Amino acid sequence: MLQKTPLLQAKTREHTGSRFCNRVRSQGMLPAVVYGHKQDPVAITLDMKEAISHINKGEKVFRLDFPGAKNKDEGQVVLLKDLQFDYLGTNIVHADFARVDLNERIRTRVAIHLIGEAKGLKTAGAILMHPTNEVVIECVVTELPEFIEVNIADLDVDQQITAAQVKLPGANMKMITDSHAILAQIVIQAEIVVGEATAAAAGPAEPEVLTAKKPEGEEAAAGAKPAAGAKPAAGAKPAAGAAAAKPAGGAAKK
């Protein structure tokens, strides 16, 4: 295991910060940091092309060869813990590594590879869903797999494979991901299309017409004159052309 682990040439760096990291990347180097095992974090640089090549292949455990190291054949064994990408989310710009012991148990994410052709895909309108493409497992560093294969050949329509059904390649490995997490399932696409078509056929609700003609009763009420002798409401103006009301009781003229 150790001999197959990629060996990366690492150089320590004294300066940190975004400006210095940009300068490092412009020189074809990848800024990184190593921490853990109760030791101080160390800022390092790696050959960007070499490091990213191994990372893209799915490698997670590395050996770092520092200048002046006593045993260059072994190097410092580290586990890839985190990656930072540029603002587009495409290029790796920084990496975090954790020091590990070859005999200690670790928890890390491992990619899921689906193999086989599901028999349910022969059904018209059937599609394969792959909601979870990696799982978290616990194992010894020397047993860490690059990926875990899941055979879906017997998967039929309306069936699914969960994390609890996955057989781990090592007897001492433990699944940490929720046992109910769905790794693969087959559904009928027609069901989704029919649901969307029904909603589209219903169409948007018709807006209320504000200029609609009022019922005859309302028009009559709107144009009706007040009854004889009825007094207008307080503060209301008399209708146009209406004669001003005379004082009651024949009030004396001034």
Short mmCIF file of C-alpha atoms in Angstrom, two decimals:
data_model
loop_
_atom_site.label_atom_id
_atom_site.label_comp_id
_atom_site.label_asym_id
_atom_site.label_seq_id
_atom_site.Cartn_x
_atom_site.Cartn_y
_atom_site.Cartn_z
CA MET A 1 0.00 0.00 0.00
CA LEU A 2 2.67 2.50 1.05
CA GLN A 3 4.82 1.90 -2.00
CA LYS A 4 1.83 2.48 -4.30
CA THR A 5 0.95 5.75 -2.60
CA PRO A 6 1.91 8.75 -4.79
CA LEU A 7 5.03 10.60 -3.61
CA LEU A 8 4.84 14.39 -4.04
CA GLN A 9 7.77 16.75 -3.76
CA ALA A 10 6.85 19.42 -1.21
CA LYS A 11 8.54 22.70 -0.36
CA THR A 12 7.77 24.77 2.72
CA ARG A 13 6.75 28.40 2.23
CA GLU A 14 7.12 31.20 4.71
CA HIS A 15 4.63 33.61 3.20
CA THR A 16 0.86 33.14 3.15
CA GLY A 17 -2.06 35.19 1.88
CA SER A 18 -3.93 35.53 -1.39
CA ARG A 19 -1.35 37.73 -3.12
CA PHE A 20 1.51 35.32 -2.43
CA CYS A 21 -0.63 32.30 -3.37
CA ASN A 22 -1.47 33.92 -6.70
CA ARG A 23 2.24 34.39 -7.33
CA VAL A 24 2.89 30.73 -6.46
CA ARG A 25 0.17 29.53 -8.84
CA SER A 26 1.54 31.71 -11.64
CA GLN A 27 4.80 29.75 -11.26
CA GLY A 28 3.03 26.42 -11.77
CA MET A 29 2.88 25.52 -8.07
CA LEU A 30 -0.12 24.57 -5.90
CA PRO A 31 -0.28 26.17 -2.43
CA ALA A 32 -1.31 23.77 0.33
CA VAL A 33 -1.20 23.28 4.10
CA VAL A 34 -0.44 20.23 6.25
CA TYR A 35 -1.87 19.92 9.78
CA GLY A 36 -2.85 17.41 12.45
CA HIS A 37 -1.33 14.99 14.98
CA LYS A 38 -0.82 17.80 17.49
CA GLN A 39 1.81 19.46 15.31
CA ASP A 40 1.85 23.00 14.01
CA PRO A 41 0.36 23.57 10.54
CA VAL A 42 2.94 23.85 7.77
CA ALA A 43 2.36 25.85 4.58
CA ILE A 44 3.78 24.09 1.53
CA THR A 45 3.82 24.21 -2.25
CA LEU A 46 3.45 21.27 -4.65
CA ASP A 47 3.95 20.85 -8.36
CA MET A 48 0.47 21.81 -9.59
CA LYS A 49 0.38 19.58 -12.67
CA GLU A 50 1.56 16.49 -10.80
CA ALA A 51 -0.63 17.01 -7.72
CA ILE A 52 -3.83 17.75 -9.64
CA SER A 53 -3.19 14.77 -11.93
CA HIS A 54 -3.24 12.41 -8.93
CA ILE A 55 -6.21 14.18 -7.32
CA ASN A 56 -8.29 13.91 -10.49
CA LYS A 57 -7.59 10.16 -10.55
CA GLY A 58 -9.23 9.86 -7.14
CA GLU A 59 -6.10 9.55 -4.99
CA LYS A 60 -6.60 10.60 -1.38
CA VAL A 61 -3.50 9.32 0.45
CA PHE A 62 -0.11 10.80 -0.43
CA ARG A 63 3.48 10.79 0.75
CA LEU A 64 5.15 14.18 0.96
CA ASP A 65 8.89 14.37 0.45
CA PHE A 66 10.26 17.48 2.17
CA PRO A 67 13.81 18.73 1.53
CA GLY A 68 16.14 17.25 4.13
CA ALA A 69 13.78 14.43 5.15
CA LYS A 70 15.53 11.48 6.82
CA ASN A 71 13.60 8.77 4.97
CA LYS A 72 12.73 9.85 1.46
CA ASP A 73 11.32 6.42 0.59
CA GLU A 74 8.47 6.79 3.09
CA GLY A 75 7.90 10.53 3.42
CA GLN A 76 5.17 12.14 5.47
CA VAL A 77 1.90 10.23 4.94
CA VAL A 78 -1.05 12.61 4.59
CA LEU A 79 -4.74 12.40 3.73
CA LEU A 80 -6.40 14.85 1.36
CA LYS A 81 -9.04 16.61 3.44
CA ASP A 82 -10.25 19.59 1.43
CA LEU A 83 -9.91 21.36 -1.90
CA GLN A 84 -10.57 24.97 -2.79
CA PHE A 85 -11.60 26.02 -6.29
CA ASP A 86 -11.62 29.29 -8.20
CA TYR A 87 -14.74 31.44 -8.50
CA LEU A 88 -15.90 29.39 -11.49
CA GLY A 89 -15.61 26.17 -9.50
CA THR A 90 -13.42 24.47 -12.12
CA ASN A 91 -9.75 24.91 -11.20
CA ILE A 92 -8.16 23.74 -7.94
CA VAL A 93 -6.36 26.63 -6.23
CA HIS A 94 -5.54 25.21 -2.76
CA ALA A 95 -5.38 21.89 -0.94
CA ASP A 96 -5.53 20.82 2.73
CA PHE A 97 -3.78 17.67 3.96
CA ALA A 98 -3.99 15.98 7.37
CA ARG A 99 -1.12 13.97 8.84
CA VAL A 100 -2.09 10.34 9.43
CA ASP A 101 -0.65 7.19 10.92
CA LEU A 102 -0.76 4.07 8.80
CA ASN A 103 -2.41 2.13 11.60
CA GLU A 104 -5.09 4.63 12.58
CA ARG A 105 -8.70 4.56 11.45
CA ILE A 106 -9.92 7.51 9.43
CA ARG A 107 -13.21 8.76 8.02
CA THR A 108 -13.29 9.98 4.47
CA ARG A 109 -15.47 10.19 1.36
CA VAL A 110 -15.20 7.53 -1.33
CA ALA A 111 -16.71 7.73 -4.81
CA ILE A 112 -19.45 5.29 -5.88
CA HIS A 113 -19.10 3.64 -9.32
CA LEU A 114 -22.26 2.03 -10.73
CA ILE A 115 -21.56 -1.06 -12.83
CA GLY A 116 -23.81 -3.23 -14.95
CA GLU A 117 -26.89 -2.38 -17.01
CA ALA A 118 -30.07 -2.21 -14.95
CA LYS A 119 -32.82 -4.44 -16.32
CA GLY A 120 -35.40 -1.81 -15.44
CA LEU A 121 -33.98 0.52 -18.10
CA LYS A 122 -35.52 -1.73 -20.76
CA THR A 123 -38.94 -0.39 -19.75
CA ALA A 124 -40.21 2.49 -21.87
CA GLY A 125 -39.70 5.84 -20.17
CA ALA A 126 -37.45 4.42 -17.44
CA ILE A 127 -34.46 6.50 -16.28
CA LEU A 128 -31.67 5.85 -13.78
CA MET A 129 -31.34 8.29 -10.87
CA HIS A 130 -28.02 8.58 -9.00
CA PRO A 131 -28.74 10.97 -6.09
CA THR A 132 -25.68 10.02 -3.99
CA ASN A 133 -22.37 9.61 -5.84
CA GLU A 134 -20.07 9.21 -2.83
CA VAL A 135 -20.28 7.82 0.70
CA VAL A 136 -18.38 8.33 3.95
CA ILE A 137 -16.64 5.27 5.32
CA GLU A 138 -14.32 4.52 8.23
CA CYS A 139 -11.28 2.31 7.73
CA VAL A 140 -7.55 1.97 8.26
CA VAL A 141 -5.45 4.21 6.02
CA THR A 142 -3.80 1.25 4.33
CA GLU A 143 -7.22 -0.16 3.30
CA LEU A 144 -8.70 3.03 1.88
CA PRO A 145 -10.22 2.18 -1.55
CA GLU A 146 -10.11 4.55 -4.51
CA PHE A 147 -13.82 3.89 -5.16
CA ILE A 148 -16.59 1.44 -4.31
CA GLU A 149 -18.39 -0.52 -7.03
CA VAL A 150 -22.16 -1.02 -6.84
CA ASN A 151 -23.74 -3.54 -9.22
CA ILE A 152 -27.12 -2.35 -10.52
CA ALA A 153 -27.79 -5.18 -13.02
CA ASP A 154 -30.81 -6.48 -11.05
CA LEU A 155 -32.29 -3.04 -10.38
CA ASP A 156 -35.86 -2.82 -11.70
CA VAL A 157 -38.47 -0.08 -12.03
CA ASP A 158 -39.53 1.47 -8.70
CA GLN A 159 -36.61 -0.23 -6.96
CA GLN A 160 -33.65 1.45 -5.28
CA ILE A 161 -30.26 0.70 -3.76
CA THR A 162 -29.43 2.38 -0.46
CA ALA A 163 -26.19 2.79 1.45
CA ALA A 164 -27.23 -0.02 3.79
CA GLN A 165 -27.22 -2.47 0.85
CA VAL A 166 -23.66 -1.68 -0.24
CA LYS A 167 -21.07 -4.36 0.46
CA LEU A 168 -17.81 -2.69 1.43
CA PRO A 169 -14.63 -4.20 -0.02
CA GLY A 170 -12.96 -4.62 3.39
CA ALA A 171 -14.23 -6.59 6.39
CA ASN A 172 -13.01 -3.92 8.82
CA MET A 173 -14.63 -1.04 6.95
CA LYS A 174 -17.66 0.73 8.36
CA MET A 175 -20.34 2.71 6.50
CA ILE A 176 -20.86 6.13 8.07
CA THR A 177 -23.28 7.58 5.51
CA ASP A 178 -26.97 7.39 6.47
CA SER A 179 -28.22 3.88 5.72
CA HIS A 180 -31.30 5.31 3.96
CA ALA A 181 -29.28 7.39 1.47
CA ILE A 182 -30.30 6.38 -2.07
CA LEU A 183 -27.38 5.52 -4.34
CA ALA A 184 -29.40 4.41 -7.37
CA GLN A 185 -33.05 4.04 -8.35
CA ILE A 186 -35.13 3.64 -11.50
CA VAL A 187 -38.23 5.71 -12.12
CA ILE A 188 -40.60 6.19 -15.04
CA GLN A 189 -40.01 9.53 -16.69
CA ALA A 190 -43.56 9.53 -18.13
CA GLU A 191 -44.97 10.03 -14.63
CA ILE A 192 -43.08 13.30 -14.29
CA VAL A 193 -44.06 14.48 -17.78
CA VAL A 194 -47.76 13.74 -17.22
CA GLY A 195 -47.74 15.71 -14.00
CA GLU A 196 -46.16 18.72 -15.69
CA ALA A 197 -48.51 18.47 -18.68
CA THR A 198 -51.56 18.46 -16.42
CA ALA A 199 -50.38 21.61 -14.68
CA ALA A 200 -49.69 23.30 -18.03
CA ALA A 201 -53.13 22.31 -19.41
CA ALA A 202 -54.85 23.94 -16.48
CA GLY A 203 -53.30 27.25 -17.49
CA PRO A 204 -53.05 30.38 -15.40
CA ALA A 205 -56.10 31.68 -13.61
CA GLU A 206 -58.04 34.29 -15.61
CA PRO A 207 -57.62 37.81 -14.21
CA GLU A 208 -60.68 39.56 -12.82
CA VAL A 209 -62.22 42.02 -15.31
CA LEU A 210 -62.54 45.30 -13.47
CA THR A 211 -64.54 46.96 -16.26
CA ALA A 212 -67.28 44.35 -16.35
CA LYS A 213 -70.83 45.67 -16.61
CA LYS A 214 -72.60 45.95 -13.29
CA PRO A 215 -75.86 44.12 -12.71
CA GLU A 216 -78.99 46.07 -13.50
CA GLY A 217 -79.86 46.35 -9.83
CA GLU A 218 -76.52 47.96 -9.05
CA GLU A 219 -76.81 50.40 -12.00
CA ALA A 220 -80.25 51.36 -10.88
CA ALA A 221 -79.00 51.88 -7.37
CA ALA A 222 -76.08 53.95 -8.58
CA GLY A 223 -78.29 56.27 -10.66
CA ALA A 224 -81.27 56.45 -8.29
CA LYS A 225 -82.23 59.86 -6.84
CA PRO A 226 -82.67 60.24 -3.12
CA ALA A 227 -86.21 59.95 -1.87
CA ALA A 228 -88.25 63.10 -1.39
CA GLY A 229 -87.47 64.78 1.87
CA ALA A 230 -84.38 62.69 2.48
CA LYS A 231 -81.50 64.66 3.89
CA PRO A 232 -78.03 64.22 2.40
CA ALA A 233 -75.36 62.63 4.53
CA ALA A 234 -73.31 64.90 6.73
CA GLY A 235 -70.67 66.69 4.70
CA ALA A 236 -72.09 65.44 1.38
CA LYS A 237 -72.38 67.97 -1.47
CA PRO A 238 -75.71 68.42 -3.20
CA ALA A 239 -76.12 66.92 -6.61
CA ALA A 240 -75.38 69.14 -9.57
CA GLY A 241 -78.38 71.37 -10.41
CA ALA A 242 -80.16 70.59 -7.20
CA ALA A 243 -81.79 73.55 -5.45
CA ALA A 244 -80.45 74.54 -2.08
CA ALA A 245 -82.70 73.47 0.77
CA LYS A 246 -84.85 76.23 2.31
CA PRO A 247 -84.67 76.89 5.99
CA ALA A 248 -87.26 74.92 7.91
CA GLY A 249 -90.23 76.51 9.51
CA GLY A 250 -90.05 79.69 7.41
CA ALA A 251 -87.13 81.20 9.22
CA ALA A 252 -87.27 85.04 9.47
CA LYS A 253 -85.41 86.91 6.85
CA LYS A 254 -82.59 89.21 7.87
#
